[in-house]
Each structure stands twice: as C-alpha cells, then as structure tokens.
C-alpha cells in the first residue's frame, strides 16, 4: 500500500548515491586494517500479497466507487551490510529495501470520480535506505553519522476533495497518486567527560518533498535542528540526560496568501530531560519531559508554549514474552505534513511480543490517540475533518521461520479515525499482508534471548527497516 513514483531526477540521484556507496565500500574493504571482526551481510528476496480496504480513507457514508477493497502483490528485495572499520566499535551499517507494487484493477488504473482526472495508478515502488557510520576516537570522543531516505504512498485522509483555486491547498484532490520523499541526515558527536558523564551534540536536517503542485507549495518542508545535552550513565546502564533543542521549520514554496494564513516558518525551542531507568535487569522505564516555545515568523499571534511528555516501560515478563507500553502528550512529528500539521497529540499504546517457539513469534499492538488543533484557525484547509480527531489502531503480526533462511510473515492492521467536529464522522481502513521471504547471509548470529532466530547483525538491520 505504501509506494513511490520514481522520477528521472530521483533515479539519477539514487544511482549517484549507489555508485558513491559502492566506491566507498570498495576503498574501505581494500584499505581498512584487518582485525578479528568480520563483515556481516544479508540479502533478502520475497513476494508479498495484500488485501487492502479503503486506501484513500473515504468516510463510512461515502458512495465513491474508490471506497472499495482490492488485492495487490509486490516483489521485494532487501539488503544490508555490517562492516567493522576496523573493529566493531567503529562500523558502517548500510540497509536498503525496494518493493515493486502491483495493484488490482481498482487501483492500477482509475480516474477521479468528480473532477475527471486520470487515469492514475498506484503501481509504484516503495523504497527505503539507511546508512549509519558509528565511530570512536579513543575513549574520549565518539559519534554517529546517519542518512535516511523514504519514498512511499501518501497517507491519505478524508477521500476526495473538490479542487479550489482560491483557498489553500489549491488544485488538489486526495485521490491523485502522491508519493512524498523524506530525506533525513543526522550527525552526533559526544565528548566523554568522565566514565559516567558525556556531552552529546546533535544536528538533524530533514526535508519533505511532494509531487502534486498544490501540495508542493503548501506542505514541502525543511527542518534543521541542533541539540546539546549532558548525559549520565549509571553502573546499572541507566541513562539520564537533559539539554536544549532548537528546531527551525520552513515551508519554502508557500504563496503570499498561504503565508498570510499559515506563515512560512516557525522555530521550536525545547528544554528537555530524558531517562531510561533500568529498574531491574528485565524492566526498563523510559521518560521524556520538555517545554517548547513555538515562535512564528510573521503570525506572532500563533506563538504558543507547548508540552512534550512521554512515559513508557519495556518489561521482559519471561524468556518468551515482552510487553511494551507508551503514553504521550506532544506536538505532532514533522515527518508527514498534511492538513493536520499544527496538531497536539495525546495517546496510549501497548504492544506484546510472544516468542512461542524458537521459530514462531506473535506480536499484538493496540493504540488510541487523540489529535487536536493547536487552537488557531485552519478552516481554509480543504479537509472533511476539523481539529478534534480520534485514531484507534489495532495490529497483529505472525512470524514463522520455516527454515533458518525461509520465513513467512502475516501482518494485519485495522484503523478507525473518528472526527468529532460537527458530528461524528468515521473513516475506516484495513490491510492484510502475507509475505514469503528467503534470506541469504554469510554467518549466523548468537542464539541468545534477544536473538532466538540466530540473525546476524545485517539481517537484524533488515528486520528493523521493515
């Protein structure tokens, strides 16, 4: 259901990145000092079948014929490399994934029902890439460089929207295929003051790029964040940190009318504390508390002070069963801007993972989240929902390792969004995915509690990316 539409420009960039990565790897493999550490790699190919219901998330009372169910299938290819340079303390991790989607007739060729656009197709490829370089220079200085890209089908909300040339976003219909591109770069450098204290400095840059003109001008986004903190690590490996984070968010393509209504940029300054308290060997409490001052460039009447808070627990109940819980109150993350851009979310989530046998795993997920607008007008955004929504999500995952290399996975997700503004309106969507994957890797990993399948680190990188 999540795809990407590769343009010639994007394809050229990807080829360039791939050639650079290959050249860099070749140089490192030939020139790096040899040590006892071994490079680990994994290559995975597979087929996936989907049953997708209401991908455009039309309301339950819609009679649009695109509010339907259909099947799809994809061919999947994933690869990963864990390369010590030259030891495991300094290493390079590369992970990539591409899945070519093939939808049924309902979504492989369709037209807009009201505006007459098209024909359109969702038969595009979902692409992900992540590269991480961890380094240590003596015991005093260490750091990490991370690069991530993600291209996938836009997370639609509210079904078809009539076009408008007078109110933003202009000239957009929510049933046109949209494949936003996310790029994120992160650099962290940490100086170890003592064995217990270190000072991490972090810079993060993120871009969000759309294809459809109206969405490009309204929602294309750049963000640049700088964070400084001091962190304490106890003898039980609990961590406590506090610091400041400053994030500048801009929308470079907005028109004068859109800037007058929504502004073109804002800056968040957050003072925060974080903790990961290892209460026992099997129980970890996590927490985040921050206060955010949000200042807009011209619409100073929109300035506000926000709270960002999260509490959670990771509880290894038994060697086979683990529970995860989270509760939060925070501004919406800026990884997929849409008509609910300036939103405060409150939610609770629970997840259980049961390792029934060394070959069989079952995961259950349930979350409930409320989304409310920040308190200023967004009435000119063309969406059927107002500023008070509730999202319920249920998920089931079943994994069965037929052999060490051949694995079966079943994923089922059910979502219901309820708009509370102007009377309850319901939006329901569900997806079932069955996958069969074959993985080749060069070595096995340790058969321990956290890794009963014997995955090496490269294959674990693939599972984390999925």
Short mmCIF file of C-alpha atoms in Angstrom, two decimals:
data_model
loop_
_atom_site.label_atom_id
_atom_site.label_comp_id
_atom_site.label_asym_id
_atom_site.label_seq_id
_atom_site.Cartn_x
_atom_site.Cartn_y
_atom_site.Cartn_z
CA UNK A 1 0.00 0.00 0.00
CA UNK A 2 2.97 2.33 0.50
CA UNK A 3 4.75 3.16 -2.72
CA UNK A 4 6.93 5.67 -4.53
CA UNK A 5 6.83 7.18 -8.01
CA UNK A 6 10.48 7.38 -9.13
CA UNK A 7 11.21 10.38 -11.36
CA UNK A 8 14.20 10.64 -13.71
CA UNK A 9 15.79 13.14 -11.37
CA UNK A 10 15.27 10.94 -8.33
CA UNK A 11 16.53 7.86 -10.17
CA UNK A 12 19.68 9.75 -11.14
CA UNK A 13 20.25 10.73 -7.54
CA UNK A 14 19.78 7.17 -6.37
CA UNK A 15 22.22 5.88 -9.00
CA UNK A 16 24.75 8.50 -7.93
CA UNK A 17 24.36 7.58 -4.27
CA UNK A 18 24.67 3.90 -5.13
CA UNK A 19 27.86 4.42 -7.16
CA UNK A 20 29.37 6.54 -4.38
CA UNK A 21 28.45 3.94 -1.76
CA UNK A 22 29.98 1.13 -3.85
CA UNK A 23 33.19 3.09 -4.41
CA UNK A 24 33.44 3.95 -0.73
CA UNK A 25 32.85 0.33 0.29
CA UNK A 26 35.45 -0.92 -2.16
CA UNK A 27 38.03 1.52 -0.78
CA UNK A 28 37.23 0.58 2.79
CA UNK A 29 37.30 -3.14 2.14
CA UNK A 30 40.67 -2.95 0.37
CA UNK A 31 42.37 -0.35 2.53
CA UNK A 32 40.99 -0.87 6.02
CA UNK A 33 43.25 -2.61 8.53
CA UNK A 34 42.28 -6.21 9.08
CA UNK A 35 41.19 -7.38 12.52
CA UNK A 36 39.36 -10.27 14.05
CA UNK A 37 35.99 -8.57 13.38
CA UNK A 38 34.10 -9.97 10.39
CA UNK A 39 31.90 -8.13 7.92
CA UNK A 40 28.31 -9.37 8.06
CA UNK A 41 25.89 -9.15 5.16
CA UNK A 42 22.41 -10.36 4.26
CA UNK A 43 20.34 -10.36 1.08
CA UNK A 44 16.60 -10.98 1.19
CA UNK A 45 14.13 -11.53 -1.64
CA UNK A 46 10.44 -12.19 -1.31
CA UNK A 47 6.86 -11.99 -2.52
CA UNK A 48 4.02 -10.27 -0.69
CA UNK A 49 0.24 -10.47 -1.16
CA UNK A 50 -2.06 -7.74 0.13
CA UNK A 51 -5.75 -7.25 0.71
CA UNK A 52 -6.35 -3.53 1.02
CA UNK A 53 -9.60 -1.88 2.09
CA UNK A 54 -10.30 1.84 1.51
CA UNK A 55 -6.70 3.05 0.88
CA UNK A 56 -7.86 6.66 0.33
CA UNK A 57 -9.70 6.62 3.67
CA UNK A 58 -13.10 7.76 2.48
CA UNK A 59 -15.69 8.36 5.24
CA UNK A 60 -18.05 5.50 6.01
CA UNK A 61 -21.01 7.27 4.37
CA UNK A 62 -19.21 7.85 1.05
CA UNK A 63 -20.58 6.19 -2.09
CA UNK A 64 -17.46 6.80 -4.18
CA UNK A 65 -16.55 3.62 -6.04
CA UNK A 66 -12.92 4.01 -4.94
CA UNK A 67 -14.09 3.28 -1.42
CA UNK A 68 -13.59 -0.42 -2.02
CA UNK A 69 -11.32 -3.38 -1.41
CA UNK A 70 -8.86 -4.96 -3.81
CA UNK A 71 -5.84 -7.24 -3.85
CA UNK A 72 -2.24 -6.38 -4.62
CA UNK A 73 1.11 -8.10 -4.69
CA UNK A 74 4.72 -6.98 -4.64
CA UNK A 75 8.18 -8.27 -5.39
CA UNK A 76 10.55 -7.37 -2.56
CA UNK A 77 14.34 -7.05 -2.43
CA UNK A 78 16.30 -6.03 0.67
CA UNK A 79 19.99 -5.99 1.54
CA UNK A 80 22.21 -5.00 4.44
CA UNK A 81 25.86 -4.80 5.42
CA UNK A 82 27.52 -4.51 8.83
CA UNK A 83 31.17 -3.60 8.26
CA UNK A 84 33.68 -3.18 11.15
CA UNK A 85 36.15 -0.37 10.35
CA UNK A 86 38.37 -1.95 11.56
CA UNK A 87 36.73 -3.06 14.81
CA UNK A 88 33.14 -3.36 15.94
CA UNK A 89 33.37 -0.11 17.90
CA UNK A 90 33.78 1.77 14.61
CA UNK A 91 31.47 0.37 11.98
CA UNK A 92 29.42 1.11 8.88
CA UNK A 93 25.81 -0.12 8.56
CA UNK A 94 24.02 0.03 5.20
CA UNK A 95 20.44 -1.16 4.68
CA UNK A 96 18.22 -0.79 1.61
CA UNK A 97 14.80 -2.04 0.56
CA UNK A 98 12.68 -1.81 -2.61
CA UNK A 99 9.22 -3.28 -3.17
CA UNK A 100 7.52 -3.01 -6.56
CA UNK A 101 3.75 -2.86 -6.08
CA UNK A 102 1.18 -4.42 -8.44
CA UNK A 103 -2.39 -3.44 -7.57
CA UNK A 104 -5.60 -4.97 -8.77
CA UNK A 105 -7.77 -3.26 -11.40
CA UNK A 106 -9.44 -0.92 -8.86
CA UNK A 107 -6.19 0.95 -8.16
CA UNK A 108 -3.84 0.01 -11.02
CA UNK A 109 -5.91 2.15 -13.40
CA UNK A 110 -8.54 4.56 -12.08
CA UNK A 111 -9.93 8.06 -12.60
CA UNK A 112 -11.26 10.71 -10.23
CA UNK A 113 -14.99 10.35 -9.92
CA UNK A 114 -15.84 14.05 -9.54
CA UNK A 115 -13.08 16.01 -11.24
CA UNK A 116 -12.49 13.64 -14.11
CA UNK A 117 -8.70 13.43 -13.75
CA UNK A 118 -6.59 10.43 -14.66
CA UNK A 119 -6.14 7.70 -15.49
CA UNK A 120 -3.97 7.12 -12.43
CA UNK A 121 -2.17 4.10 -10.99
CA UNK A 122 -0.69 3.18 -7.61
CA UNK A 123 1.69 0.62 -9.17
CA UNK A 124 4.87 2.24 -7.94
CA UNK A 125 7.85 1.10 -5.88
CA UNK A 126 8.33 1.67 -2.17
CA UNK A 127 12.00 2.49 -1.45
CA UNK A 128 13.93 2.87 1.78
CA UNK A 129 17.60 3.41 2.53
CA UNK A 130 19.54 3.90 5.73
CA UNK A 131 23.25 4.36 6.23
CA UNK A 132 24.87 4.69 9.68
CA UNK A 133 28.53 5.23 10.49
CA UNK A 134 29.44 4.78 14.18
CA UNK A 135 32.91 5.89 15.18
CA UNK A 136 35.07 6.18 18.28
CA UNK A 137 38.27 8.17 18.54
CA UNK A 138 39.92 6.93 21.76
CA UNK A 139 37.75 6.65 24.87
CA UNK A 140 37.03 10.38 24.93
CA UNK A 141 35.36 11.08 21.61
CA UNK A 142 32.74 9.16 19.69
CA UNK A 143 29.93 9.89 17.28
CA UNK A 144 27.49 8.80 14.63
CA UNK A 145 26.52 9.86 11.11
CA UNK A 146 23.14 8.74 9.77
CA UNK A 147 21.46 9.21 6.39
CA UNK A 148 17.91 8.02 5.65
CA UNK A 149 15.55 8.27 2.68
CA UNK A 150 11.99 7.02 2.42
CA UNK A 151 9.63 7.08 -0.58
CA UNK A 152 6.15 5.67 -0.13
CA UNK A 153 2.48 6.23 -0.85
CA UNK A 154 1.00 9.29 0.87
CA UNK A 155 -1.07 8.57 3.97
CA UNK A 156 -4.41 9.78 2.64
CA UNK A 157 -7.14 11.13 4.86
CA UNK A 158 -10.69 12.03 4.02
CA UNK A 159 -11.12 10.80 0.47
CA UNK A 160 -11.83 13.13 -2.43
CA UNK A 161 -11.63 16.87 -2.07
CA UNK A 162 -13.10 19.25 -4.65
CA UNK A 163 -10.47 21.41 -6.32
CA UNK A 164 -10.24 25.08 -5.39
CA UNK A 165 -8.16 27.89 -6.85
CA UNK A 166 -8.98 30.36 -4.09
CA UNK A 167 -8.24 28.58 -0.80
CA UNK A 168 -5.12 26.61 0.16
CA UNK A 169 -4.13 23.97 -0.57
CA UNK A 170 -5.01 24.72 -4.18
CA UNK A 171 -5.74 22.40 -7.07
CA UNK A 172 -5.50 19.19 -5.01
CA UNK A 173 -7.63 16.08 -4.94
CA UNK A 174 -6.97 13.42 -2.34
CA UNK A 175 -7.37 10.60 -4.85
CA UNK A 176 -4.50 11.66 -7.06
CA UNK A 177 -1.45 9.41 -6.51
CA UNK A 178 1.04 11.16 -4.24
CA UNK A 179 4.45 9.78 -3.26
CA UNK A 180 6.30 12.12 -0.86
CA UNK A 181 10.06 11.86 -0.46
CA UNK A 182 11.60 12.06 3.01
CA UNK A 183 15.30 12.68 3.50
CA UNK A 184 16.95 12.90 6.89
CA UNK A 185 20.59 13.48 7.85
CA UNK A 186 21.87 13.29 11.41
CA UNK A 187 25.29 13.90 12.95
CA UNK A 188 26.12 13.33 16.62
CA UNK A 189 29.42 13.97 18.37
CA UNK A 190 29.83 13.08 22.05
CA UNK A 191 32.72 14.04 24.32
CA UNK A 192 33.23 11.78 27.35
CA UNK A 193 33.95 13.99 30.36
CA UNK A 194 34.25 11.04 32.79
CA UNK A 195 33.32 7.37 32.75
CA UNK A 196 29.81 8.41 33.80
CA UNK A 197 29.25 11.74 32.01
CA UNK A 198 29.35 12.63 28.34
CA UNK A 199 28.20 15.64 26.31
CA UNK A 200 26.44 14.78 23.03
CA UNK A 201 25.92 17.45 20.35
CA UNK A 202 23.45 16.60 17.58
CA UNK A 203 22.49 18.21 14.26
CA UNK A 204 19.49 16.92 12.28
CA UNK A 205 18.29 18.08 8.86
CA UNK A 206 15.07 16.81 7.28
CA UNK A 207 13.28 17.56 4.01
CA UNK A 208 9.80 16.53 2.93
CA UNK A 209 9.06 16.85 -0.80
CA UNK A 210 5.75 16.27 -2.59
CA UNK A 211 4.87 15.86 -6.26
CA UNK A 212 1.40 17.37 -6.79
CA UNK A 213 1.71 21.18 -7.30
CA UNK A 214 -0.83 22.31 -4.70
CA UNK A 215 0.66 20.06 -2.05
CA UNK A 216 4.19 21.10 -3.07
CA UNK A 217 3.52 24.77 -2.42
CA UNK A 218 1.61 24.19 0.81
CA UNK A 219 3.44 21.31 2.50
CA UNK A 220 7.01 20.98 1.16
CA UNK A 221 9.05 21.37 4.31
CA UNK A 222 12.61 21.79 5.54
CA UNK A 223 13.67 21.47 9.16
CA UNK A 224 17.04 21.98 10.83
CA UNK A 225 17.55 21.06 14.48
CA UNK A 226 20.51 21.49 16.83
CA UNK A 227 20.58 19.76 20.21
CA UNK A 228 23.03 19.98 23.10
CA UNK A 229 22.77 17.84 26.22
CA UNK A 230 24.68 16.31 29.10
CA UNK A 231 24.15 12.61 29.78
CA UNK A 232 24.84 10.44 32.82
CA UNK A 233 25.18 6.64 32.63
CA UNK A 234 24.94 4.73 35.91
CA UNK A 235 26.59 1.47 36.83
CA UNK A 236 23.35 -0.38 36.03
CA UNK A 237 23.42 1.14 32.49
CA UNK A 238 20.54 3.50 33.25
CA UNK A 239 20.84 6.84 31.44
CA UNK A 240 19.69 10.33 32.45
CA UNK A 241 20.11 13.39 30.26
CA UNK A 242 18.97 16.97 29.92
CA UNK A 243 19.51 19.70 27.38
CA UNK A 244 18.13 22.12 24.83
CA UNK A 245 16.90 21.56 21.27
CA UNK A 246 16.24 24.26 18.68
CA UNK A 247 14.36 23.33 15.52
CA UNK A 248 13.70 25.69 12.59
CA UNK A 249 10.88 24.54 10.29
CA UNK A 250 10.19 26.29 6.97
CA UNK A 251 7.75 25.87 4.08
CA UNK A 252 9.69 27.37 1.16
CA UNK A 253 7.03 27.09 -1.56
CA UNK A 254 4.06 28.77 0.08
CA UNK A 255 2.36 31.63 -1.75
CA UNK A 256 1.67 35.05 -0.30
CA UNK A 257 -1.93 34.09 0.55
CA UNK A 258 -0.81 30.90 2.29
CA UNK A 259 1.87 32.77 4.23
CA UNK A 260 -0.71 35.31 5.37
CA UNK A 261 -2.95 32.48 6.62
CA UNK A 262 -0.42 29.93 7.96
CA UNK A 263 3.00 31.67 7.89
CA UNK A 264 6.10 30.33 6.13
CA UNK A 265 8.16 29.14 9.09
CA UNK A 266 8.33 28.66 12.82
CA UNK A 267 11.01 27.88 15.40
CA UNK A 268 10.68 25.48 18.32
CA UNK A 269 12.99 25.85 21.32
CA UNK A 270 12.70 22.93 23.74
CA UNK A 271 14.20 22.39 27.17
CA UNK A 272 14.03 18.68 27.96
CA UNK A 273 15.04 15.81 30.19
CA UNK A 274 15.24 12.14 29.14
CA UNK A 275 15.70 8.96 31.12
CA UNK A 276 15.99 5.24 30.54
CA UNK A 277 15.93 3.77 34.05
CA UNK A 278 16.85 0.09 34.31
CA UNK A 279 14.76 -0.76 37.36
CA UNK A 280 15.73 -4.44 37.13
CA UNK A 281 17.56 -6.49 34.54
CA UNK A 282 14.20 -7.19 32.87
CA UNK A 283 12.38 -3.88 33.42
CA UNK A 284 13.22 -0.50 31.89
CA UNK A 285 11.27 2.72 32.40
CA UNK A 286 11.68 5.46 29.78
CA UNK A 287 10.60 9.07 30.07
CA UNK A 288 10.75 12.40 28.27
CA UNK A 289 9.63 15.79 29.53
CA UNK A 290 10.07 19.03 27.66
CA UNK A 291 8.65 22.51 27.35
CA UNK A 292 8.54 24.00 23.86
CA UNK A 293 8.35 27.68 22.94
CA UNK A 294 7.00 27.93 19.37
CA UNK A 295 7.52 31.25 17.57
CA UNK A 296 6.19 32.02 14.10
CA UNK A 297 7.96 34.35 11.69
CA UNK A 298 5.10 36.77 10.96
CA UNK A 299 1.96 35.34 12.59
CA UNK A 300 3.10 36.09 16.11
CA UNK A 301 -0.50 35.70 17.27
CA UNK A 302 0.06 31.96 16.70
CA UNK A 303 3.02 31.83 19.13
CA UNK A 304 2.49 29.31 21.88
CA UNK A 305 4.08 27.26 24.62
CA UNK A 306 3.70 23.51 24.30
CA UNK A 307 4.44 20.48 26.44
CA UNK A 308 6.18 17.36 25.16
CA UNK A 309 5.93 14.39 27.52
CA UNK A 310 6.22 10.61 27.23
CA UNK A 311 6.33 7.73 29.69
CA UNK A 312 6.98 4.12 28.85
CA UNK A 313 8.01 0.69 30.05
CA UNK A 314 9.82 -2.25 28.45
CA UNK A 315 9.07 -5.34 30.54
CA UNK A 316 10.63 -8.71 29.76
CA UNK A 317 7.99 -10.71 31.59
CA UNK A 318 9.56 -14.08 30.76
CA UNK A 319 12.12 -15.50 28.35
CA UNK A 320 9.30 -15.78 25.80
CA UNK A 321 7.12 -12.72 26.49
CA UNK A 322 7.85 -8.99 26.40
CA UNK A 323 5.46 -6.08 26.96
CA UNK A 324 5.96 -2.51 25.75
CA UNK A 325 3.83 0.43 26.86
CA UNK A 326 3.85 4.13 25.97
CA UNK A 327 1.74 7.15 26.89
CA UNK A 328 2.39 10.61 25.45
CA UNK A 329 1.31 14.21 25.06
CA UNK A 330 3.26 16.06 22.38
CA UNK A 331 3.15 18.10 19.17
CA UNK A 332 2.78 16.02 16.03
CA UNK A 333 6.07 14.94 14.48
CA UNK A 334 7.08 16.68 11.26
CA UNK A 335 7.65 13.56 9.16
CA UNK A 336 4.48 13.79 7.06
CA UNK A 337 2.98 17.24 6.95
CA UNK A 338 -0.68 17.35 5.99
CA UNK A 339 -3.81 19.31 6.77
CA UNK A 340 -3.33 18.39 10.45
CA UNK A 341 0.13 19.95 10.54
CA UNK A 342 -0.10 22.05 13.72
CA UNK A 343 -1.51 19.39 16.00
CA UNK A 344 -1.16 18.26 19.61
CA UNK A 345 -1.48 14.50 20.08
CA UNK A 346 -2.28 12.55 23.23
CA UNK A 347 -2.14 8.80 23.09
CA UNK A 348 -1.51 5.45 24.68
CA UNK A 349 -0.02 2.36 23.05
CA UNK A 350 0.58 -1.21 24.16
CA UNK A 351 2.49 -3.97 22.39
CA UNK A 352 3.13 -7.58 23.34
CA UNK A 353 5.66 -9.91 21.70
CA UNK A 354 5.42 -13.64 22.36
CA UNK A 355 8.21 -15.95 21.23
CA UNK A 356 6.02 -19.06 21.21
CA UNK A 357 8.84 -21.27 19.89
CA UNK A 358 12.30 -20.52 18.51
CA UNK A 359 10.63 -20.44 15.08
CA UNK A 360 7.33 -18.73 15.86
CA UNK A 361 6.62 -15.17 17.07
CA UNK A 362 3.36 -13.31 17.62
CA UNK A 363 3.06 -9.54 18.12
CA UNK A 364 -0.07 -7.65 19.16
CA UNK A 365 -0.44 -3.87 19.05
CA UNK A 366 -3.21 -1.51 20.17
CA UNK A 367 -3.11 2.29 20.31
CA UNK A 368 -5.58 5.10 20.89
CA UNK A 369 -4.67 8.67 20.02
CA UNK A 370 -6.49 12.00 20.07
CA UNK A 371 -5.43 14.79 17.71
CA UNK A 372 -6.43 18.38 18.40
CA UNK A 373 -5.52 21.53 16.54
CA UNK A 374 -3.25 23.96 18.29
CA UNK A 375 -6.04 26.47 18.77
CA UNK A 376 -5.89 28.78 15.75
CA UNK A 377 -7.93 28.70 12.57
CA UNK A 378 -7.22 26.09 9.90
CA UNK A 379 -10.65 26.46 8.32
CA UNK A 380 -9.27 27.15 4.86
CA UNK A 381 -7.56 23.78 4.64
CA UNK A 382 -9.75 21.61 2.42
CA UNK A 383 -10.38 18.56 4.54
CA UNK A 384 -13.60 17.00 5.86
CA UNK A 385 -12.19 16.79 9.38
CA UNK A 386 -11.87 19.56 11.89
CA UNK A 387 -9.39 19.88 14.74
CA UNK A 388 -10.62 17.11 17.00
CA UNK A 389 -9.95 13.57 15.80
CA UNK A 390 -9.52 10.21 17.49
CA UNK A 391 -7.48 7.40 15.96
CA UNK A 392 -7.76 3.75 17.01
CA UNK A 393 -5.22 1.29 15.59
CA UNK A 394 -5.09 -2.49 16.07
CA UNK A 395 -2.35 -4.71 14.69
CA UNK A 396 -1.38 -8.38 14.57
CA UNK A 397 1.88 -9.86 13.28
CA UNK A 398 2.69 -13.57 12.98
CA UNK A 399 6.18 -14.76 12.01
CA UNK A 400 7.14 -18.34 11.25
CA UNK A 401 10.67 -19.36 10.27
CA UNK A 402 10.07 -22.37 8.03
CA UNK A 403 13.84 -22.83 7.86
CA UNK A 404 16.64 -20.59 9.02
CA UNK A 405 16.56 -18.82 5.62
CA UNK A 406 12.92 -19.16 4.56
CA UNK A 407 10.35 -17.17 6.59
CA UNK A 408 6.62 -16.44 6.45
CA UNK A 409 5.04 -13.29 7.85
CA UNK A 410 1.39 -12.26 8.24
CA UNK A 411 0.52 -8.64 9.06
CA UNK A 412 -2.99 -7.34 9.76
CA UNK A 413 -3.80 -3.70 10.60
CA UNK A 414 -7.15 -2.07 11.31
CA UNK A 415 -7.56 1.70 11.70
CA UNK A 416 -10.54 3.87 12.56
CA UNK A 417 -10.40 7.65 12.66
CA UNK A 418 -13.33 9.48 14.21
CA UNK A 419 -13.80 13.19 13.51
CA UNK A 420 -15.52 14.81 16.50
CA UNK A 421 -16.00 18.23 14.89
CA UNK A 422 -19.50 18.91 13.61
CA UNK A 423 -20.80 15.44 14.41
CA UNK A 424 -19.00 12.11 14.41
CA UNK A 425 -17.67 11.01 11.02
CA UNK A 426 -15.91 7.64 10.76
CA UNK A 427 -13.03 6.68 8.47
CA UNK A 428 -12.05 3.01 8.46
CA UNK A 429 -9.15 1.28 6.71
CA UNK A 430 -7.66 -2.21 6.97
CA UNK A 431 -4.77 -4.06 5.37
CA UNK A 432 -3.71 -7.70 5.39
CA UNK A 433 -0.25 -8.64 4.11
CA UNK A 434 1.21 -12.13 3.72
CA UNK A 435 4.90 -12.39 2.82
CA UNK A 436 7.27 -15.21 1.97
CA UNK A 437 10.95 -14.24 2.16
CA UNK A 438 14.23 -16.03 1.55
CA UNK A 439 17.36 -14.58 3.17
CA UNK A 440 20.98 -15.40 2.42
CA UNK A 441 23.61 -14.31 4.95
CA UNK A 442 27.27 -15.14 5.42
CA UNK A 443 27.33 -16.02 9.14
CA UNK A 444 24.88 -16.74 11.95
CA UNK A 445 24.36 -14.56 14.97
CA UNK A 446 24.37 -15.59 18.62
CA UNK A 447 21.44 -17.75 19.75
CA UNK A 448 20.50 -15.75 22.84
CA UNK A 449 17.33 -14.48 24.47
CA UNK A 450 17.20 -11.36 22.29
CA UNK A 451 18.03 -13.30 19.12
CA UNK A 452 16.49 -16.76 19.18
CA UNK A 453 16.50 -16.90 15.38
CA UNK A 454 20.26 -16.58 15.08
CA UNK A 455 20.11 -13.47 12.86
CA UNK A 456 23.41 -11.81 12.18
CA UNK A 457 23.55 -8.04 12.58
CA UNK A 458 22.95 -7.33 8.90
CA UNK A 459 19.75 -9.37 8.87
CA UNK A 460 18.61 -7.65 12.06
CA UNK A 461 19.11 -4.33 10.27
CA UNK A 462 16.70 -5.57 7.56
CA UNK A 463 14.10 -6.53 10.15
CA UNK A 464 14.42 -3.11 11.81
CA UNK A 465 13.92 -1.36 8.46
CA UNK A 466 10.83 -3.44 7.65
#
